[in-house]
mmCIF file of C-alpha atoms in Angstrom:
data_model
loop_
_atom_site.group_PDB
_atom_site.id
_atom_site.type_symbol
_atom_site.label_atom_id
_atom_site.label_comp_id
_atom_site.label_asym_id
_atom_site.label_seq_id
_atom_site.Cartn_x
_atom_site.Cartn_y
_atom_site.Cartn_z
ATOM 1 C CA PHE A 1 -49.699 -41.931 6.424
ATOM 2 C CA PHE A 2 -51.248 -40.312 9.495
ATOM 3 C CA SER A 3 -48.437 -37.771 9.788
ATOM 4 C CA ASP A 4 -48.924 -36.820 6.121
ATOM 5 C CA LEU A 5 -52.661 -36.442 6.714
ATOM 6 C CA ALA A 6 -52.040 -34.171 9.713
ATOM 7 C CA LEU A 7 -49.621 -32.125 7.650
ATOM 8 C CA GLU A 8 -52.120 -31.672 4.830
ATOM 9 C CA SER A 9 -54.776 -30.458 7.269
ATOM 10 C CA ASN A 10 -52.473 -27.734 8.562
ATOM 11 C CA PRO A 11 -52.522 -24.695 6.244
ATOM 12 C CA SER A 12 -49.342 -23.203 7.723
ATOM 13 C CA ASP A 13 -47.361 -26.257 6.606
ATOM 14 C CA HIS A 14 -49.049 -27.528 3.462
ATOM 15 C CA PRO A 15 -49.830 -25.444 0.337
ATOM 16 C CA ARG A 16 -53.006 -27.387 -0.514
ATOM 17 C CA ALA A 17 -54.721 -26.993 2.879
ATOM 18 C CA SER A 18 -57.237 -24.140 3.119
ATOM 19 C CA THR A 19 -56.267 -21.191 5.303
ATOM 20 C CA ILE A 20 -58.250 -21.022 8.531
ATOM 21 C CA PHE A 21 -58.957 -17.282 8.355
ATOM 22 C CA LEU A 22 -60.577 -17.509 4.908
ATOM 23 C CA SER A 23 -62.892 -20.338 5.963
ATOM 24 C CA LYS A 24 -63.843 -18.462 9.161
ATOM 25 C CA SER A 25 -64.745 -15.364 7.141
ATOM 26 C CA GLN A 26 -67.056 -17.238 4.757
ATOM 27 C CA THR A 27 -69.947 -17.378 7.248
ATOM 28 C CA ASP A 28 -70.081 -13.582 7.416
ATOM 29 C CA VAL A 29 -69.570 -13.238 3.656
ATOM 30 C CA ARG A 30 -72.500 -15.566 2.919
ATOM 31 C CA GLU A 31 -74.725 -13.716 5.385
ATOM 32 C CA LYS A 32 -73.746 -10.379 3.851
ATOM 33 C CA ARG A 33 -74.506 -11.582 0.328
ATOM 34 C CA LYS A 34 -77.838 -13.035 1.462
ATOM 35 C CA SER A 35 -78.777 -9.744 3.131
ATOM 36 C CA ASN A 36 -77.781 -7.766 0.034
ATOM 37 C CA HIS A 37 -79.887 -10.068 -2.139
ATOM 38 C CA ILE A 38 -82.959 -9.759 0.105
ATOM 39 C CA ASN A 39 -82.638 -5.973 0.395
ATOM 40 C CA HIS A 40 -81.639 -5.530 -3.277
ATOM 41 C CA VAL A 41 -78.352 -3.892 -2.308
ATOM 42 C CA SER A 42 -75.446 -3.904 -4.772
ATOM 43 C CA PRO A 43 -72.546 -5.906 -3.233
ATOM 44 C CA GLY A 44 -69.859 -3.745 -4.798
ATOM 45 C CA GLN A 45 -68.806 -0.182 -4.037
ATOM 46 C CA LEU A 46 -69.937 2.492 -6.446
ATOM 47 C CA THR A 47 -66.440 3.940 -6.410
ATOM 48 C CA LYS A 48 -64.781 0.678 -7.466
ATOM 49 C CA LYS A 49 -62.671 1.068 -10.589
ATOM 50 C CA TYR A 50 -62.907 -1.296 -13.528
ATOM 51 C CA SER A 51 -60.572 -1.701 -16.485
ATOM 52 C CA SER A 52 -61.859 -0.776 -19.927
ATOM 53 C CA CYS A 53 -60.597 -0.690 -23.520
ATOM 54 C CA SER A 54 -59.047 2.734 -22.944
ATOM 55 C CA THR A 55 -57.817 2.404 -19.327
ATOM 56 C CA ILE A 56 -56.283 -0.466 -17.387
ATOM 57 C CA PHE A 57 -56.216 -0.220 -13.598
ATOM 58 C CA ILE A 58 -53.562 -2.114 -11.627
ATOM 59 C CA ASP A 59 -52.279 -1.990 -8.054
ATOM 60 C CA ASP A 60 -48.707 -1.930 -6.825
ATOM 61 C CA SER A 61 -48.973 -5.113 -4.778
ATOM 62 C CA THR A 62 -47.375 -8.363 -5.922
ATOM 63 C CA VAL A 63 -46.653 -11.640 -4.166
ATOM 64 C CA SER A 64 -42.939 -10.759 -3.999
ATOM 65 C CA GLN A 65 -43.491 -7.093 -3.079
ATOM 66 C CA PRO A 66 -46.832 -6.650 -1.289
ATOM 67 C CA ASN A 67 -48.225 -3.222 -0.484
ATOM 68 C CA LEU A 68 -47.527 -2.626 3.224
ATOM 69 C CA ARG A 69 -50.686 -0.722 4.217
ATOM 70 C CA SER A 70 -53.071 -2.995 2.305
ATOM 71 C CA THR A 71 -51.359 -6.143 3.573
ATOM 72 C CA ILE A 72 -51.575 -5.060 7.220
ATOM 73 C CA LYS A 73 -55.265 -4.228 6.743
ATOM 74 C CA CYS A 74 -55.882 -7.699 5.290
ATOM 75 C CA VAL A 75 -53.865 -9.506 7.976
ATOM 76 C CA THR A 76 -55.663 -7.676 10.799
ATOM 77 C CA LEU A 77 -59.010 -8.450 9.145
ATOM 78 C CA ALA A 78 -57.997 -12.126 9.133
ATOM 79 C CA ILE A 79 -57.179 -11.874 12.863
ATOM 80 C CA PHE A 80 -60.548 -10.171 13.435
ATOM 81 C CA TYR A 81 -62.386 -13.124 11.857
ATOM 82 C CA HIS A 82 -60.294 -15.570 13.880
ATOM 83 C CA ILE A 83 -61.470 -13.881 17.083
ATOM 84 C CA LYS A 84 -65.062 -13.278 16.025
ATOM 85 C CA ASN A 85 -65.740 -16.792 14.711
ATOM 86 C CA ARG A 86 -63.609 -18.757 17.170
ATOM 87 C CA ASP A 87 -64.793 -22.192 18.277
ATOM 88 C CA SER A 88 -64.126 -21.676 21.985
ATOM 89 C CA ASP A 89 -61.870 -19.758 24.402
ATOM 90 C CA ARG A 90 -59.024 -22.223 24.901
ATOM 91 C CA SER A 91 -55.905 -20.336 25.968
ATOM 92 C CA LEU A 92 -52.624 -20.516 27.872
ATOM 93 C CA ASP A 93 -51.503 -18.389 30.799
ATOM 94 C CA ILE A 94 -48.419 -17.047 28.986
ATOM 95 C CA PHE A 95 -50.688 -15.241 26.487
ATOM 96 C CA ASP A 96 -53.293 -14.036 28.987
ATOM 97 C CA GLU A 97 -53.295 -10.246 29.229
ATOM 98 C CA LYS A 98 -54.572 -10.244 32.812
ATOM 99 C CA SER A 99 -51.671 -12.412 33.994
ATOM 100 C CA HIS A 100 -49.115 -10.647 31.761
ATOM 101 C CA PRO A 101 -50.340 -7.093 31.047
ATOM 102 C CA LEU A 102 -48.743 -5.090 28.247
ATOM 103 C CA THR A 103 -49.375 -1.743 29.969
ATOM 104 C CA ARG A 104 -49.583 -0.416 33.512
ATOM 105 C CA GLU A 105 -53.249 0.370 33.006
ATOM 106 C CA GLU A 106 -55.488 -1.943 35.001
ATOM 107 C CA VAL A 107 -57.048 -4.665 32.872
ATOM 108 C CA PRO A 108 -60.864 -4.628 33.350
ATOM 109 C CA ASP A 109 -62.438 -7.658 35.025
ATOM 110 C CA ASP A 110 -64.599 -8.305 31.947
ATOM 111 C CA TYR A 111 -61.640 -8.041 29.547
ATOM 112 C CA TYR A 112 -62.336 -11.500 28.159
ATOM 113 C CA LYS A 113 -65.909 -10.666 27.101
ATOM 114 C CA HIS A 114 -65.398 -7.929 24.504
ATOM 115 C CA ASP A 115 -64.190 -8.764 21.007
ATOM 116 C CA PRO A 116 -61.916 -6.098 19.498
ATOM 117 C CA ASP A 117 -63.096 -4.512 16.250
ATOM 118 C CA HIS A 118 -60.992 -4.486 13.094
ATOM 119 C CA LYS A 119 -59.821 -0.884 13.602
ATOM 120 C CA HIS A 120 -58.533 -1.663 17.099
ATOM 121 C CA ILE A 121 -56.507 -4.641 15.859
ATOM 122 C CA TYR A 122 -55.226 -2.632 12.873
ATOM 123 C CA ARG A 123 -54.006 0.238 15.095
ATOM 124 C CA PHE A 124 -52.164 -2.180 17.395
ATOM 125 C CA VAL A 125 -50.394 -3.987 14.550
ATOM 126 C CA ARG A 126 -49.773 -0.819 12.515
ATOM 127 C CA THR A 127 -48.095 0.839 15.529
ATOM 128 C CA LEU A 128 -45.680 -2.088 15.926
ATOM 129 C CA PHE A 129 -44.880 -2.274 12.206
ATOM 130 C CA SER A 130 -44.336 1.485 11.894
ATOM 131 C CA ALA A 131 -42.129 1.773 14.983
ATOM 132 C CA ALA A 132 -40.050 -1.318 14.129
ATOM 133 C CA GLN A 133 -40.058 -0.531 10.360
ATOM 134 C CA LEU A 134 -41.184 -4.028 9.443
ATOM 135 C CA THR A 135 -42.075 -5.153 5.921
ATOM 136 C CA ALA A 136 -45.321 -6.366 4.358
ATOM 137 C CA GLU A 137 -43.801 -9.823 3.892
ATOM 138 C CA CYS A 138 -43.297 -9.945 7.657
ATOM 139 C CA ALA A 139 -47.047 -9.337 8.136
ATOM 140 C CA ILE A 140 -47.908 -12.372 5.994
ATOM 141 C CA VAL A 141 -45.434 -14.582 7.875
ATOM 142 C CA THR A 142 -46.940 -13.271 11.141
ATOM 143 C CA LEU A 143 -50.307 -14.675 10.065
ATOM 144 C CA VAL A 144 -48.693 -18.005 9.093
ATOM 145 C CA TYR A 145 -47.093 -18.315 12.548
ATOM 146 C CA LEU A 146 -50.349 -17.299 14.234
ATOM 147 C CA GLU A 147 -52.349 -20.048 12.498
ATOM 148 C CA ARG A 148 -49.537 -22.530 13.128
ATOM 149 C CA LEU A 149 -49.633 -21.712 16.844
ATOM 150 C CA LEU A 150 -53.417 -22.162 17.029
ATOM 151 C CA THR A 151 -53.269 -25.572 15.333
ATOM 152 C CA TYR A 152 -50.134 -26.885 17.037
ATOM 153 C CA ALA A 153 -51.073 -25.720 20.557
ATOM 154 C CA GLU A 154 -54.817 -26.350 20.053
ATOM 155 C CA ILE A 155 -55.827 -22.964 21.428
ATOM 156 C CA ASP A 156 -58.063 -20.116 20.246
ATOM 157 C CA ILE A 157 -57.281 -16.456 19.757
ATOM 158 C CA CYS A 158 -59.791 -14.502 21.840
ATOM 159 C CA PRO A 159 -60.206 -11.139 23.648
ATOM 160 C CA SER A 160 -58.046 -12.234 26.590
ATOM 161 C CA ASN A 161 -54.970 -13.265 24.583
ATOM 162 C CA TRP A 162 -55.038 -11.742 21.081
ATOM 163 C CA LYS A 163 -52.562 -8.921 21.761
ATOM 164 C CA ARG A 164 -49.875 -11.177 23.204
ATOM 165 C CA ILE A 165 -50.351 -13.865 20.544
ATOM 166 C CA VAL A 166 -50.089 -11.267 17.767
ATOM 167 C CA LEU A 167 -47.077 -9.664 19.452
ATOM 168 C CA GLY A 168 -45.351 -13.046 19.768
ATOM 169 C CA ALA A 169 -46.016 -13.860 16.105
ATOM 170 C CA ILE A 170 -44.707 -10.447 14.984
ATOM 171 C CA LEU A 171 -41.631 -10.800 17.181
ATOM 172 C CA LEU A 172 -40.772 -14.196 15.704
ATOM 173 C CA ALA A 173 -41.597 -13.221 12.099
ATOM 174 C CA SER A 174 -39.421 -10.112 12.281
ATOM 175 C CA LYS A 175 -36.443 -12.148 13.497
ATOM 176 C CA VAL A 176 -36.834 -14.940 10.955
ATOM 177 C CA TRP A 177 -37.923 -12.933 7.902
ATOM 178 C CA ASP A 178 -36.346 -9.482 8.034
ATOM 179 C CA ASP A 179 -32.626 -9.065 7.376
ATOM 180 C CA GLN A 180 -32.301 -6.498 10.160
ATOM 181 C CA ALA A 181 -34.070 -8.185 13.058
ATOM 182 C CA VAL A 182 -35.612 -6.142 15.844
ATOM 183 C CA TRP A 183 -34.354 -7.131 19.288
ATOM 184 C CA ASN A 184 -36.727 -7.814 22.174
ATOM 185 C CA VAL A 185 -35.450 -4.735 23.956
ATOM 186 C CA ASP A 186 -36.504 -2.644 20.941
ATOM 187 C CA TYR A 187 -40.106 -3.773 21.382
ATOM 188 C CA CYS A 188 -39.847 -2.673 24.998
ATOM 189 C CA GLN A 189 -39.187 0.833 23.665
ATOM 190 C CA ILE A 190 -42.466 0.618 21.712
ATOM 191 C CA LEU A 191 -44.513 -1.032 24.472
ATOM 192 C CA LYS A 192 -42.821 0.828 27.304
ATOM 193 C CA ASP A 193 -44.435 -1.064 30.186
ATOM 194 C CA ILE A 194 -43.453 -4.590 29.121
ATOM 195 C CA THR A 195 -40.195 -6.083 30.402
ATOM 196 C CA VAL A 196 -37.480 -7.823 28.393
ATOM 197 C CA GLU A 197 -37.827 -10.866 30.651
ATOM 198 C CA ASP A 198 -41.513 -11.142 29.781
ATOM 199 C CA MET A 199 -40.736 -10.819 26.058
ATOM 200 C CA ASN A 200 -38.040 -13.485 26.280
ATOM 201 C CA GLU A 201 -40.325 -15.892 28.145
ATOM 202 C CA MET A 202 -43.173 -15.374 25.666
ATOM 203 C CA GLU A 203 -40.825 -15.921 22.707
ATOM 204 C CA ARG A 204 -39.490 -19.139 24.241
ATOM 205 C CA HIS A 205 -43.001 -20.483 24.828
ATOM 206 C CA PHE A 206 -44.074 -19.482 21.318
ATOM 207 C CA LEU A 207 -41.151 -21.376 19.773
ATOM 208 C CA GLU A 208 -41.757 -24.452 21.927
ATOM 209 C CA LEU A 209 -45.459 -24.491 21.000
ATOM 210 C CA LEU A 210 -44.463 -24.257 17.317
ATOM 211 C CA GLN A 211 -42.157 -27.220 17.967
ATOM 212 C CA PHE A 212 -39.414 -24.904 16.633
ATOM 213 C CA ASN A 213 -40.937 -25.169 13.149
ATOM 214 C CA ILE A 214 -40.310 -21.678 11.770
ATOM 215 C CA ASN A 215 -39.936 -22.692 8.120
ATOM 216 C CA VAL A 216 -42.382 -21.054 5.697
ATOM 217 C CA PRO A 217 -42.236 -22.624 2.207
ATOM 218 C CA ALA A 218 -42.666 -20.288 -0.756
ATOM 219 C CA SER A 219 -45.828 -22.157 -1.790
ATOM 220 C CA VAL A 220 -47.406 -21.613 1.655
ATOM 221 C CA TYR A 221 -46.419 -17.937 1.637
ATOM 222 C CA ALA A 222 -47.985 -17.470 -1.821
ATOM 223 C CA LYS A 223 -51.182 -19.222 -0.726
ATOM 224 C CA TYR A 224 -51.582 -16.879 2.249
ATOM 225 C CA TYR A 225 -50.920 -13.838 0.028
ATOM 226 C CA PHE A 226 -53.608 -14.770 -2.504
ATOM 227 C CA ASP A 227 -56.091 -15.826 0.189
ATOM 228 C CA LEU A 228 -55.603 -12.428 1.831
ATOM 229 C CA ARG A 229 -56.448 -10.805 -1.503
ATOM 230 C CA SER A 230 -59.584 -12.965 -1.704
ATOM 231 C CA LEU A 231 -60.494 -11.872 1.827
ATOM 232 C CA ALA A 232 -60.037 -8.233 0.820
ATOM 233 C CA ASP A 233 -62.236 -8.682 -2.238
ATOM 234 C CA ASP A 234 -64.975 -10.412 -0.208
ATOM 235 C CA ASN A 235 -65.024 -7.503 2.249
ATOM 236 C CA ASN A 236 -64.746 -4.647 -0.291
ATOM 237 C CA LEU A 237 -61.293 -3.899 1.089
ATOM 238 C CA SER A 238 -59.806 -3.111 -2.296
ATOM 239 C CA PHE A 239 -56.132 -2.571 -2.981
ATOM 240 C CA LEU A 240 -55.365 0.911 -4.269
ATOM 241 C CA LEU A 241 -55.772 0.938 -8.055
ATOM 242 C CA GLU A 242 -54.066 3.343 -10.422
ATOM 243 C CA PRO A 243 -54.245 3.694 -14.223
ATOM 244 C CA LEU A 244 -51.488 1.846 -16.052
ATOM 245 C CA SER A 245 -49.088 4.519 -17.310
ATOM 246 C CA LYS A 246 -46.904 4.284 -20.400
ATOM 247 C CA GLU A 247 -43.737 4.219 -18.278
ATOM 248 C CA ARG A 248 -44.988 1.391 -16.066
ATOM 249 C CA ALA A 249 -46.219 -0.594 -19.079
ATOM 250 C CA GLN A 250 -42.744 -0.352 -20.625
ATOM 251 C CA LYS A 251 -41.183 -1.465 -17.350
ATOM 252 C CA LEU A 252 -43.536 -4.468 -17.093
ATOM 253 C CA GLU A 253 -42.782 -5.371 -20.709
ATOM 254 C CA ALA A 254 -39.029 -5.224 -20.047
ATOM 255 C CA ILE A 255 -39.407 -7.474 -16.987
ATOM 256 C CA SER A 256 -41.530 -9.871 -19.030
ATOM 257 C CA ARG A 257 -38.876 -10.086 -21.751
ATOM 258 C CA LEU A 258 -36.170 -10.663 -19.148
ATOM 259 C CA CYS A 259 -38.135 -13.532 -17.583
ATOM 260 C CA GLU A 260 -38.914 -14.966 -21.024
ATOM 261 C CA ASP A 261 -35.217 -14.969 -21.989
ATOM 262 C CA LYS A 262 -34.347 -16.569 -18.656
ATOM 263 C CA TYR A 263 -36.830 -19.414 -19.154
ATOM 264 C CA LYS A 264 -35.644 -19.916 -22.750
ATOM 265 C CA ASP A 265 -32.063 -20.310 -21.495
ATOM 266 C CA LEU A 266 -33.221 -22.795 -18.837
ATOM 267 C CA SER A 267 -35.183 -24.736 -21.456
ATOM 268 C CA LYS A 268 -32.173 -24.899 -23.796
ATOM 269 C CA ALA A 269 -29.926 -26.059 -20.957
ATOM 270 C CA ALA A 270 -32.446 -28.777 -20.035
ATOM 271 C CA MET A 271 -32.589 -29.938 -23.681
ATOM 272 C CA ARG A 272 -28.784 -30.090 -23.864
ATOM 273 C CA ARG A 273 -28.672 -32.200 -20.693
ATOM 274 C CA SER A 274 -31.351 -34.508 -22.096
ATOM 275 C CA PHE A 275 -29.501 -34.822 -25.436
ATOM 276 C CA SER A 276 -26.213 -35.612 -23.663
ATOM 277 C CA ALA A 277 -27.933 -38.235 -21.520
ATOM 278 C CA ASP A 278 -29.504 -39.888 -24.594
ATOM 279 C CA ASN A 279 -26.113 -39.957 -26.334
ATOM 280 C CA LEU A 280 -24.506 -41.486 -23.256
ATOM 281 C CA VAL A 281 -27.147 -44.239 -23.177
ATOM 282 C CA GLY A 282 -26.583 -44.867 -26.924
ATOM 283 C CA ILE A 283 -22.817 -45.150 -26.456
ATOM 284 C CA ARG A 284 -23.232 -47.565 -23.553
ATOM 285 C CA ARG A 285 -25.586 -49.726 -25.630
ATOM 286 C CA SER A 286 -23.134 -49.763 -28.581
ATOM 287 C CA ASN A 287 -20.291 -50.769 -26.298
ATOM 288 C CA ALA A 288 -22.407 -53.520 -24.794
ATOM 289 C CA ILE A 289 -23.230 -54.915 -28.260
ATOM 290 C CA LEU A 290 -19.598 -54.777 -29.400
ATOM 291 C CA SER A 291 -18.407 -56.507 -26.296
#
């Protein structure tokens, strides 16, 4: 019972548990809405597009094929809220940037005092994803592993450790999720001052802290995707919308028909199995009566 309860409270394992990043962002969202109400400011952007009778606007991001740029922006915004609204500064030495610097540049003495802004986090993550040619799906799994690490290890992501925690999550997600995994030595070509030994040690610690639980169920993945879209909407970080063209409408219709035919076939097969099972039960009953 207690293990099930712990599982349900962990969003990276259970589809019904609320994601941590979305709950941490709600404080700022409520304050923003309250300020807009007091100052009579419209919460939405004037340039936001809305569908009408003549034009339907859609984006190119789906749960199975997310838009890379928009997804990275959302994931880094989630990391930003994790850092900004953290409960404390619990950390581990393996993730501390002072003890394990990523560059040869001297880390300032007050490095642990300054929260990075969203743009800074986005540039760091975007550089890694561009150089390693990682996918948008990998970004979502990165966030899943990050929240799993924070809950399993009972630590916080803060100014002193966020780069190494994010790097460790990206490293693991790229190996587990992408078909063509990026080796640790490849990341050393991107972050030229980090050693392979340091990368290997960080990866080992990350896996141990996750208790080697690298499984991401489809339901958990989908939950993180849709919560990231909610986060984007709350922060006016809209996905790029384009008018629905005739060609794309025909393509969507064809996909819809294909899925509909597939489900019809599955339904017929299920009915045949049910009918055969009922007949088998009837035959067994008849034989029992005759005997």
